[in-house]
Amino acid sequence: MIKSTGKASTIARTLMSRTGFSSSGIILIAILAVLPFIPPFNSEYILRWLVVGAFMAAQAVAFDLTAGFINVVNFGFAAILGVGAYTSAILANTGPHIIVQPGISPWIGIFIGAFASAFLGFILGFLTLRLRGLYAAIMAWFVGIALLGLARTLTPLTRGSLGMSPPSFFDTPSNMPYYYLALGMMITIYIVTKLVTTSHIGLAFKALGQNFDAARASGINPTFYRVFNFTLSCFFAGLLGGFYAHYFVSMTPKAIMHTSKSVETLAIAFIGGRGFLWGGIVVAFPFVFLLEYLRSALPQLPGIHIIIYGVLMILVMIYYPNGVAGFITELKKKLWRLRKPEKT
Amino acid sequence: MLPISCFLPIWTSLNHALKCKGIRMVILQVIDMVKKFGGLTAVDKVSLQVEEGQIFGVIGPNGAGKTTLLNCITGAHKPTSGIVNFLGEENLAGSPPEVMCKKGISRTFQISRPFPRLTVLENVTVGAAFGAQSHARESAEERALEALEYVHFPLPEDTMAGHLNAVQLKRLDLARALAGGPKLLLLDELAAGLTEGELADIMKLIKRIRERGITIVIVEHIMKLIRGVCDTIAVLDYGKKISEGKPEEVMRDPKVIEAYLGE
């Protein structure tokens, strides 16, 4: 009896470690799942912050797949997310303001949008293939700017800077279903990226990111792994873009596709810890709360959140390049070492 | 182009037949290799033949083009012209490094190139998982551990590669190259900066690797190592091959003495 439960628990543990959940991770997810029922989080106003938190966290995970593993900072991330959002929004359109009225359900459109983004990621992967680090980042940035320009000028499809108002996912004014949808997306994206990165594919990503020449000399095909990485990361970006479109139900090119949006994701992913994936999740929620609070408390300082991001980024880069996740991991190791001598 | 596996049965049977007669197969053949960087000719019409099971040394003064030659063989550089034949496959010059690695050429670097934020074990696992024998039945991790043990890696395998010193990094590079299961191993100044004791160790290690059936090409400055392990050496000067033969003979060659000591 004891043996079988022991076996079951080891199976559960290996499954958990493969998908990247430690026991504290499970507790965190459980807290996030019940949070909307606990005051003060059960008010619609604060629930909205939680949705944004989950949305930002999911973005940070998808972003970290590229930035933290193959070491290319995708400054076009927000623009590619925007492509997913616009694809899904246009496909769902029934109104007269746009030349096409396909009227496809957002639940289908979100996936078509994700595939459109994945296709762009595929192209972006090839475009940045010959470039290293910073140059690849700049190339991605230019592609992002071009896409933003395209969304602004293709007025018959996107209404340009006037913005679109796509239909919503749910027929309710409550934020509750959206929160669970965002949370579900966040967890799914995390599990998939974790499964990929704990396999040999992840090892190839890291090797390519840390020493390109040595990775090639060890037999790693850079084309395949880089393009695959970009495609997957951008697929998730597109999926999240679809969520944005049908949750906020109003969008302009600047509000989603601007480079500053990529930088916000970058800040959360980097402060969370590059290459850890879960760092962004831990950081995103408190951050969104802090920034939303500041925004409502200091309405006379509209750009304050960018300054805070900047300062924190600089501090993390200089003093703790592994970010919050790195800090927690090290702390855990130290605690283990303290506990071990007592046992033996 | 046919995959390498098509050639393997022919290769091995032919090889076996020749071995019985006491003739060794040529595993690597470089013909008229030229590499130009702008106006500079770093490698000038160099031809080499490396037989299976040999330890082949490439020596020469600084800037003679030894590392460039190595880079052209492994695909890190695309040669301006020239032919590389390896293991019965013809004209591989210009294939990318990952392809050459899969075909069975592994290398170490003059300045070690670790993956600094991976552990020692993960570093070597990369070599095992993507190298020439990545299809092997044992897991990549097992082969990585075996390679680490083989080179007598002195530290625990969960050490971060970024924390190693230069000598340990050289061993790590070697373990990573070996873990891929190569047929030909190219060592670029593996012994630079070693003490006498460490040098003796590395020489023993190189001989042990040869006993595993791996052919070795060494680029090196340290004459003691070259004399100690190499069967044949080639001398490069200003990109040209000026001498080739057994170490003792080459050392007496007036052209070689001139290249090293000046007129």
Tab-separated table of C-alpha atoms in Angstrom, chain B residues 121-223:
chain	number	residue	atom	x	y	z
B	121	LEU	CA	26.813	17.598	-17.862
B	122	GLU	CA	24.420	19.608	-20.038
B	123	ASN	CA	27.329	20.940	-22.072
B	124	VAL	CA	28.501	17.441	-22.877
B	125	THR	CA	24.931	16.207	-23.393
B	126	VAL	CA	24.606	18.737	-26.221
B	127	GLY	CA	27.479	16.985	-27.968
B	128	ALA	CA	25.967	13.541	-27.358
B	129	ALA	CA	22.424	14.506	-28.318
B	130	PHE	CA	23.221	16.168	-31.641
B	131	GLY	CA	26.537	14.625	-32.697
B	132	ALA	CA	27.367	11.881	-35.177
B	133	GLN	CA	25.849	9.143	-33.031
B	134	SER	CA	22.808	11.057	-31.821
B	135	HIS	CA	20.710	8.082	-32.929
B	136	ALA	CA	22.527	5.722	-30.514
B	137	ARG	CA	20.383	3.638	-28.226
B	138	GLU	CA	21.727	4.753	-24.848
B	139	SER	CA	20.436	8.112	-23.734
B	140	ALA	CA	22.490	11.174	-24.547
B	141	GLU	CA	22.976	11.810	-20.860
B	142	GLU	CA	24.516	8.377	-20.291
B	143	ARG	CA	26.965	8.906	-23.121
B	144	ALA	CA	27.759	12.364	-21.765
B	145	LEU	CA	28.562	10.930	-18.342
B	146	GLU	CA	30.710	8.287	-19.971
B	147	ALA	CA	32.636	10.923	-21.943
B	148	LEU	CA	33.199	13.007	-18.806
B	149	GLU	CA	34.565	9.985	-17.030
B	150	TYR	CA	36.731	9.131	-20.016
B	151	VAL	CA	38.520	12.494	-19.980
B	152	HIS	CA	38.776	12.356	-16.153
B	153	PHE	CA	36.827	15.549	-15.668
B	154	PRO	CA	37.852	16.726	-12.215
B	155	LEU	CA	34.712	18.526	-11.009
B	156	PRO	CA	31.138	17.446	-10.202
B	157	GLU	CA	28.980	17.364	-13.310
B	158	ASP	CA	26.469	19.904	-12.011
B	159	THR	CA	29.089	22.688	-11.942
B	160	MET	CA	28.198	25.635	-14.162
B	161	ALA	CA	30.504	25.779	-17.171
B	162	GLY	CA	30.882	29.531	-16.651
B	163	HIS	CA	32.739	28.844	-13.404
B	164	LEU	CA	35.487	26.668	-14.911
B	165	ASN	CA	39.080	27.730	-15.506
B	166	ALA	CA	40.814	27.551	-18.887
B	167	VAL	CA	42.317	24.099	-18.358
B	168	GLN	CA	39.001	22.601	-17.198
B	169	LEU	CA	37.270	24.246	-20.156
B	170	LYS	CA	39.636	22.495	-22.557
B	171	ARG	CA	38.687	19.157	-21.027
B	172	LEU	CA	35.029	20.091	-21.260
B	173	ASP	CA	35.438	20.910	-24.963
B	174	LEU	CA	37.138	17.565	-25.466
B	175	ALA	CA	34.433	15.655	-23.600
B	176	ARG	CA	31.734	17.396	-25.656
B	177	ALA	CA	33.521	16.530	-28.897
B	178	LEU	CA	33.994	12.895	-27.822
B	179	ALA	CA	30.407	12.489	-26.656
B	180	GLY	CA	29.204	12.982	-30.209
B	181	GLY	CA	30.893	9.708	-31.150
B	182	PRO	CA	33.150	11.056	-33.912
B	183	LYS	CA	35.318	9.118	-36.369
B	184	LEU	CA	37.750	12.006	-36.637
B	185	LEU	CA	38.650	14.379	-33.852
B	186	LEU	CA	40.305	17.720	-34.539
B	187	LEU	CA	42.103	19.200	-31.542
B	188	ASP	CA	43.053	22.852	-31.778
B	189	GLU	CA	45.810	23.697	-29.295
B	190	LEU	CA	44.420	21.465	-26.626
B	191	ALA	CA	47.576	21.590	-24.526
B	192	ALA	CA	48.192	25.358	-24.508
B	193	GLY	CA	48.918	26.602	-21.015
B	194	LEU	CA	49.226	23.216	-19.331
B	195	THR	CA	51.806	22.298	-16.695
B	196	GLU	CA	54.255	19.410	-17.250
B	197	GLY	CA	52.075	16.988	-15.302
B	198	GLU	CA	48.906	17.990	-17.085
B	199	LEU	CA	50.692	17.693	-20.415
B	200	ALA	CA	51.688	14.098	-19.671
B	201	ASP	CA	48.068	13.417	-18.731
B	202	ILE	CA	46.708	14.884	-21.924
B	203	MET	CA	49.215	12.887	-24.005
B	204	LYS	CA	48.058	9.677	-22.376
B	205	LEU	CA	44.468	10.706	-22.979
B	206	ILE	CA	45.087	11.386	-26.672
B	207	LYS	CA	46.627	7.944	-27.079
B	208	ARG	CA	43.689	6.351	-25.283
B	209	ILE	CA	41.278	8.120	-27.625
B	210	ARG	CA	43.137	6.715	-30.610
B	211	GLU	CA	42.828	3.229	-29.134
B	212	ARG	CA	39.061	3.721	-29.264
B	213	GLY	CA	39.351	3.817	-33.047
B	214	ILE	CA	39.158	7.567	-33.399
B	215	THR	CA	41.513	9.252	-35.820
B	216	ILE	CA	43.011	12.474	-34.488
B	217	VAL	CA	44.340	15.655	-36.071
B	218	ILE	CA	46.227	17.915	-33.686
B	219	VAL	CA	47.106	21.548	-34.208
B	220	GLU	CA	49.698	22.390	-31.602
B	221	HIS	CA	52.678	24.516	-30.655
B	222	ILE	CA	54.061	22.316	-27.929
B	223	MET	CA	56.753	20.186	-29.562
